[in-house]
């Protein structure tokens, strides 16, 4: 049989372990490295000219370099899923708060086996969307997929171009979706 003292010491020990784990998680996010991404682009872009709801898209994302999940071989960092969070606004007063995951790989390493200054960054996220005066997307919960190519400058800043799609995956009454072409400047933090 355990005494009350022995049980109390074990409980305090587990509480400290949980507290230290939470503190470590918060500290790793706060002091993480990564990129602040500032973007401007065209919201509801259609290459066939069918869109009549063009607006300017303004975006900010913080991409953390902390790996959440490693789902690939150790030598290929393309399979390290990392978190991001951001906001997006349009000149039609639409607002999108998003969080998600991204992958990043050097295009030279990926295609030629030799690293260069070009990076490929696909991402997937979900968040709260408010239509404002713009295109009605059918639900407040919207998903975004994006494919980005960026070039790393000598000072480690990057310039990039991305193409993304926002839709509600048919959870709303309608699901017209929207495409976004975005140009970005990315600053390491």
GROMACS .gro file of C-alpha atoms in nm, residues 64 83-87 96-101 124-128 142 144:
model
   19
   64UNK     CA    1   0.737   2.799  -3.863
   83UNK     CA    2   0.286   2.459  -3.932
   84UNK     CA    3   0.182   2.800  -4.060
   85UNK     CA    4  -0.077   3.059  -3.962
   86UNK     CA    5  -0.195   3.369  -4.141
   87UNK     CA    6  -0.459   3.615  -4.250
   96UNK     CA    7  -0.974   3.475  -4.406
   97UNK     CA    8  -0.791   3.356  -4.091
   98UNK     CA    9  -0.605   3.036  -4.171
   99UNK     CA   10  -0.381   2.777  -4.013
  100UNK     CA   11  -0.236   2.467  -4.169
  101UNK     CA   12   0.067   2.267  -4.274
  124UNK     CA   13  -0.289   2.295  -4.706
  125UNK     CA   14  -0.488   2.489  -4.451
  126UNK     CA   15  -0.832   2.561  -4.316
  127UNK     CA   16  -0.984   2.856  -4.143
  128UNK     CA   17  -1.260   3.105  -4.086
  142UNK     CA   18  -1.302   2.714  -4.599
  144UNK     CA   19  -0.702   2.641  -4.903
   0.00000   0.00000   0.00000
